[in-house]
Short mmCIF file of C-alpha atoms in Angstrom, two decimals:
data_model
loop_
_atom_site.label_atom_id
_atom_site.label_comp_id
_atom_site.label_asym_id
_atom_site.label_seq_id
_atom_site.Cartn_x
_atom_site.Cartn_y
_atom_site.Cartn_z
CA UNK A 1 39.10 -115.62 -47.81
CA UNK A 2 40.07 -119.30 -48.27
CA UNK A 3 39.92 -121.71 -45.37
CA UNK A 4 43.31 -122.00 -43.70
CA UNK A 5 43.46 -125.78 -44.19
CA UNK A 6 43.28 -125.32 -47.98
CA UNK A 7 46.56 -123.38 -47.99
CA UNK A 8 49.54 -125.78 -48.03
CA UNK A 9 51.85 -125.50 -45.00
CA UNK A 10 50.25 -122.22 -43.87
CA UNK A 11 50.49 -123.16 -40.19
CA UNK A 12 54.25 -123.36 -40.59
CA UNK A 13 54.46 -119.64 -41.41
CA UNK A 14 56.01 -117.65 -38.51
CA UNK A 15 52.99 -115.31 -38.42
CA UNK A 16 50.79 -118.20 -37.28
CA UNK A 17 53.02 -120.08 -34.84
CA UNK A 18 52.34 -119.96 -31.14
CA UNK A 19 48.58 -119.42 -31.35
CA UNK A 20 46.32 -121.76 -29.33
CA UNK A 21 44.87 -123.38 -32.44
CA UNK A 22 41.95 -125.55 -31.38
CA UNK A 23 42.39 -128.03 -34.24
CA UNK A 24 45.84 -128.88 -32.87
CA UNK A 25 44.60 -129.51 -29.33
CA UNK A 26 45.04 -132.83 -27.59
CA UNK A 27 41.37 -133.03 -26.63
CA UNK A 28 39.34 -135.59 -28.55
CA UNK A 29 36.34 -133.94 -30.17
CA UNK A 30 33.19 -135.29 -31.74
CA UNK A 31 32.25 -134.21 -35.26
CA UNK A 32 30.33 -131.14 -34.08
CA UNK A 33 33.09 -130.10 -31.67
CA UNK A 34 35.72 -130.48 -34.38
CA UNK A 35 33.61 -128.40 -36.77
CA UNK A 36 33.31 -125.61 -34.19
CA UNK A 37 37.03 -125.70 -33.51
CA UNK A 38 37.83 -125.36 -37.21
CA UNK A 39 35.53 -122.36 -37.57
CA UNK A 40 37.01 -120.70 -34.48
CA UNK A 41 40.51 -121.19 -35.89
CA UNK A 42 39.36 -119.80 -39.24
CA UNK A 43 38.03 -116.73 -37.46
CA UNK A 44 41.43 -116.10 -35.84
CA UNK A 45 43.19 -116.78 -39.15
CA UNK A 46 40.89 -114.30 -40.90
CA UNK A 47 41.53 -111.58 -38.31
CA UNK A 48 45.31 -111.99 -38.60
CA UNK A 49 45.32 -111.85 -42.40
CA UNK A 50 42.74 -109.04 -42.56
CA UNK A 51 44.76 -106.92 -40.12
CA UNK A 52 47.93 -107.31 -42.16
CA UNK A 53 46.08 -106.38 -45.34
CA UNK A 54 44.64 -103.30 -43.65
CA UNK A 55 47.93 -102.06 -42.18
CA UNK A 56 50.43 -103.42 -44.67
CA UNK A 57 52.43 -104.89 -41.79
CA UNK A 58 52.96 -108.36 -40.36
CA UNK A 59 51.63 -108.97 -36.84
CA UNK A 60 53.77 -107.51 -34.06
CA UNK A 61 54.46 -110.99 -32.71
CA UNK A 62 53.03 -114.47 -32.76
CA UNK A 63 50.88 -115.05 -30.89
CA UNK A 64 49.30 -111.62 -30.86
CA UNK A 65 46.51 -112.02 -28.33
CA UNK A 66 44.54 -109.15 -29.82
CA UNK A 67 43.20 -111.58 -32.42
CA UNK A 68 41.67 -114.07 -29.99
CA UNK A 69 37.96 -114.05 -29.23
CA UNK A 70 36.74 -113.16 -25.76
CA UNK A 71 36.24 -116.84 -24.94
CA UNK A 72 39.56 -117.79 -26.49
CA UNK A 73 41.32 -115.17 -24.38
CA UNK A 74 39.79 -116.59 -21.19
CA UNK A 75 40.89 -120.11 -22.08
CA UNK A 76 44.42 -118.96 -22.93
CA UNK A 77 44.68 -116.91 -19.75
CA UNK A 78 43.75 -119.96 -17.66
CA UNK A 79 46.28 -122.08 -19.56
CA UNK A 80 49.05 -119.55 -18.92
CA UNK A 81 48.08 -119.35 -15.26
CA UNK A 82 48.42 -123.11 -14.88
CA UNK A 83 51.92 -122.83 -16.40
CA UNK A 84 52.99 -120.00 -14.07
CA UNK A 85 55.62 -122.15 -12.35
CA UNK A 86 57.75 -121.64 -15.45
CA UNK A 87 58.08 -117.99 -14.40
CA UNK A 88 61.02 -118.20 -12.03
CA UNK A 89 61.05 -114.56 -10.90
CA UNK A 90 58.16 -115.14 -8.50
CA UNK A 91 57.58 -117.75 -5.80
CA UNK A 92 54.21 -119.31 -6.55
CA UNK A 93 51.99 -121.26 -4.17
CA UNK A 94 50.58 -124.72 -4.90
CA UNK A 95 47.04 -124.07 -3.69
CA UNK A 96 44.36 -125.14 -6.15
CA UNK A 97 41.13 -123.19 -6.46
CA UNK A 98 37.99 -123.74 -8.49
CA UNK A 99 38.51 -120.48 -10.36
CA UNK A 100 41.92 -118.94 -11.16
CA UNK A 101 40.62 -115.56 -10.01
CA UNK A 102 40.19 -116.97 -6.49
CA UNK A 103 43.84 -117.97 -6.23
CA UNK A 104 46.23 -115.76 -4.26
CA UNK A 105 48.61 -115.97 -7.24
CA UNK A 106 46.11 -114.46 -9.67
CA UNK A 107 46.88 -110.77 -9.17
CA UNK A 108 50.69 -111.06 -9.23
CA UNK A 109 50.40 -113.37 -12.24
CA UNK A 110 48.25 -110.88 -14.15
CA UNK A 111 50.56 -108.01 -13.25
CA UNK A 112 53.58 -110.01 -14.38
CA UNK A 113 52.29 -111.06 -17.80
CA UNK A 114 50.99 -107.56 -18.51
CA UNK A 115 54.53 -106.30 -18.10
CA UNK A 116 56.47 -109.20 -19.60
CA UNK A 117 54.34 -110.98 -22.20
CA UNK A 118 53.81 -109.07 -25.47
CA UNK A 119 50.14 -108.20 -26.19
CA UNK A 120 49.03 -109.84 -22.92
CA UNK A 121 46.85 -106.82 -22.16
CA UNK A 122 44.49 -108.10 -24.86
CA UNK A 123 43.84 -111.29 -22.91
CA UNK A 124 41.72 -109.20 -20.54
CA UNK A 125 38.34 -107.61 -21.18
CA UNK A 126 38.55 -104.34 -23.10
CA UNK A 127 37.82 -101.18 -21.13
CA UNK A 128 34.25 -99.92 -21.25
CA UNK A 129 35.62 -96.71 -22.73
CA UNK A 130 38.26 -97.38 -25.36
CA UNK A 131 41.71 -95.95 -24.80
CA UNK A 132 43.96 -94.98 -27.72
CA UNK A 133 45.34 -98.50 -28.12
CA UNK A 134 41.97 -100.24 -28.34
CA UNK A 135 40.73 -97.49 -30.66
CA UNK A 136 43.78 -97.71 -32.91
CA UNK A 137 43.95 -101.49 -33.14
CA UNK A 138 40.23 -102.12 -33.53
CA UNK A 139 39.65 -99.50 -36.21
CA UNK A 140 42.92 -100.09 -38.08
CA UNK A 141 43.09 -103.88 -37.91
CA UNK A 142 39.75 -105.60 -37.40
CA UNK A 143 36.77 -103.27 -37.91
CA UNK A 144 35.21 -103.57 -41.35
CA UNK A 145 32.73 -100.90 -40.27
CA UNK A 146 33.55 -98.12 -37.81
CA UNK A 147 31.39 -98.64 -34.70
CA UNK A 148 29.54 -95.71 -33.18
CA UNK A 149 31.07 -94.96 -29.78
CA UNK A 150 31.07 -91.69 -27.88
CA UNK A 151 34.79 -91.85 -27.06
CA UNK A 152 35.67 -91.90 -30.76
CA UNK A 153 34.42 -88.33 -31.03
CA UNK A 154 36.69 -87.32 -28.15
CA UNK A 155 39.74 -89.16 -29.53
CA UNK A 156 39.29 -87.61 -32.95
CA UNK A 157 38.70 -84.18 -31.45
CA UNK A 158 41.93 -84.50 -29.45
CA UNK A 159 43.71 -85.04 -32.77
CA UNK A 160 42.34 -81.74 -34.06
CA UNK A 161 39.28 -82.87 -36.01
CA UNK A 162 35.54 -82.41 -35.49
CA UNK A 163 33.05 -85.18 -36.21
CA UNK A 164 29.48 -85.90 -35.17
CA UNK A 165 27.39 -89.05 -35.09
CA UNK A 166 24.56 -89.07 -37.61
CA UNK A 167 21.01 -90.17 -36.95
CA UNK A 168 19.89 -92.92 -39.31
CA UNK A 169 16.88 -95.13 -39.94
CA UNK A 170 14.93 -96.41 -36.93
CA UNK A 171 17.03 -94.37 -34.50
CA UNK A 172 20.33 -96.08 -35.33
CA UNK A 173 23.45 -94.00 -35.72
CA UNK A 174 26.12 -94.08 -38.37
CA UNK A 175 29.09 -91.99 -39.44
CA UNK A 176 29.12 -90.04 -42.66
CA UNK A 177 31.63 -91.26 -45.24
CA UNK A 178 33.79 -88.19 -44.59
CA UNK A 179 33.74 -88.71 -40.82
CA UNK A 180 34.53 -92.39 -41.28
CA UNK A 181 37.63 -91.51 -43.30
CA UNK A 182 38.77 -89.04 -40.64
CA UNK A 183 38.26 -91.63 -37.90
CA UNK A 184 40.32 -94.21 -39.77
CA UNK A 185 43.07 -91.67 -40.48
CA UNK A 186 43.32 -90.70 -36.81
CA UNK A 187 43.17 -94.33 -35.70
CA UNK A 188 45.98 -95.30 -38.06
CA UNK A 189 48.16 -92.44 -36.82
CA UNK A 190 47.69 -93.77 -33.28
CA UNK A 191 48.35 -97.29 -34.58
CA UNK A 192 51.71 -96.25 -36.05
CA UNK A 193 52.68 -94.80 -32.68
CA UNK A 194 51.52 -97.92 -30.85
CA UNK A 195 53.42 -100.18 -33.25
CA UNK A 196 56.70 -98.28 -32.94
CA UNK A 197 56.52 -98.25 -29.14
CA UNK A 198 55.55 -101.93 -29.01
CA UNK A 199 58.42 -102.94 -31.29
CA UNK A 200 60.83 -101.07 -29.02
CA UNK A 201 59.33 -102.74 -25.94
CA UNK A 202 59.57 -106.14 -27.61
CA UNK A 203 63.23 -105.58 -28.42
CA UNK A 204 63.88 -104.36 -24.88
CA UNK A 205 62.22 -107.39 -23.32
CA UNK A 206 64.13 -109.72 -25.63
CA UNK A 207 65.98 -112.30 -23.58
CA UNK A 208 63.70 -111.71 -20.58
CA UNK A 209 60.69 -113.29 -22.29
CA UNK A 210 59.45 -116.51 -20.74
CA UNK A 211 58.27 -119.43 -22.87
CA UNK A 212 54.95 -120.45 -21.32
#
């Protein structure tokens, strides 16, 4: 995939607006820092494009926080927390703490954005055991290889299929080609359901969305 900066005007496309692109930040970086920021932005760019190629659909919204890295999600969550005064539905306090998690506003803030900011649930750590949404989005949008996880067997079984993990070289596990196809088929069926529900939720939220 080409580097994003080699594609004329690509950052003006609606699919890429709103993301916390590091190369557009106000912070002055040295050469090494700038290089790291460009590679991190390329990684996000790659995930967005790859997901659309896999599903045949544009991202649900922009930004779609599912595409951020774990570290990028933490940074964005802290940025949104600092801008919480723009959310007028809640009376916020002005106490400053070393960590956002220590602030009395943290829990109501997290609860609010989970219910009002599209894809905000992906700013938080994924559950140890994938639910249908994490299963559907990871397998359908970002996984080039299906990971071996016990809950995948259960999710596929619930859809009416039987699969088993295979023992490979040096004790590692892998799926058979047939099982891999079944997993992707089940994941995409869940993805279609997630997408339809999310589009409806996005339309319902509409004018209630807050620009943070």
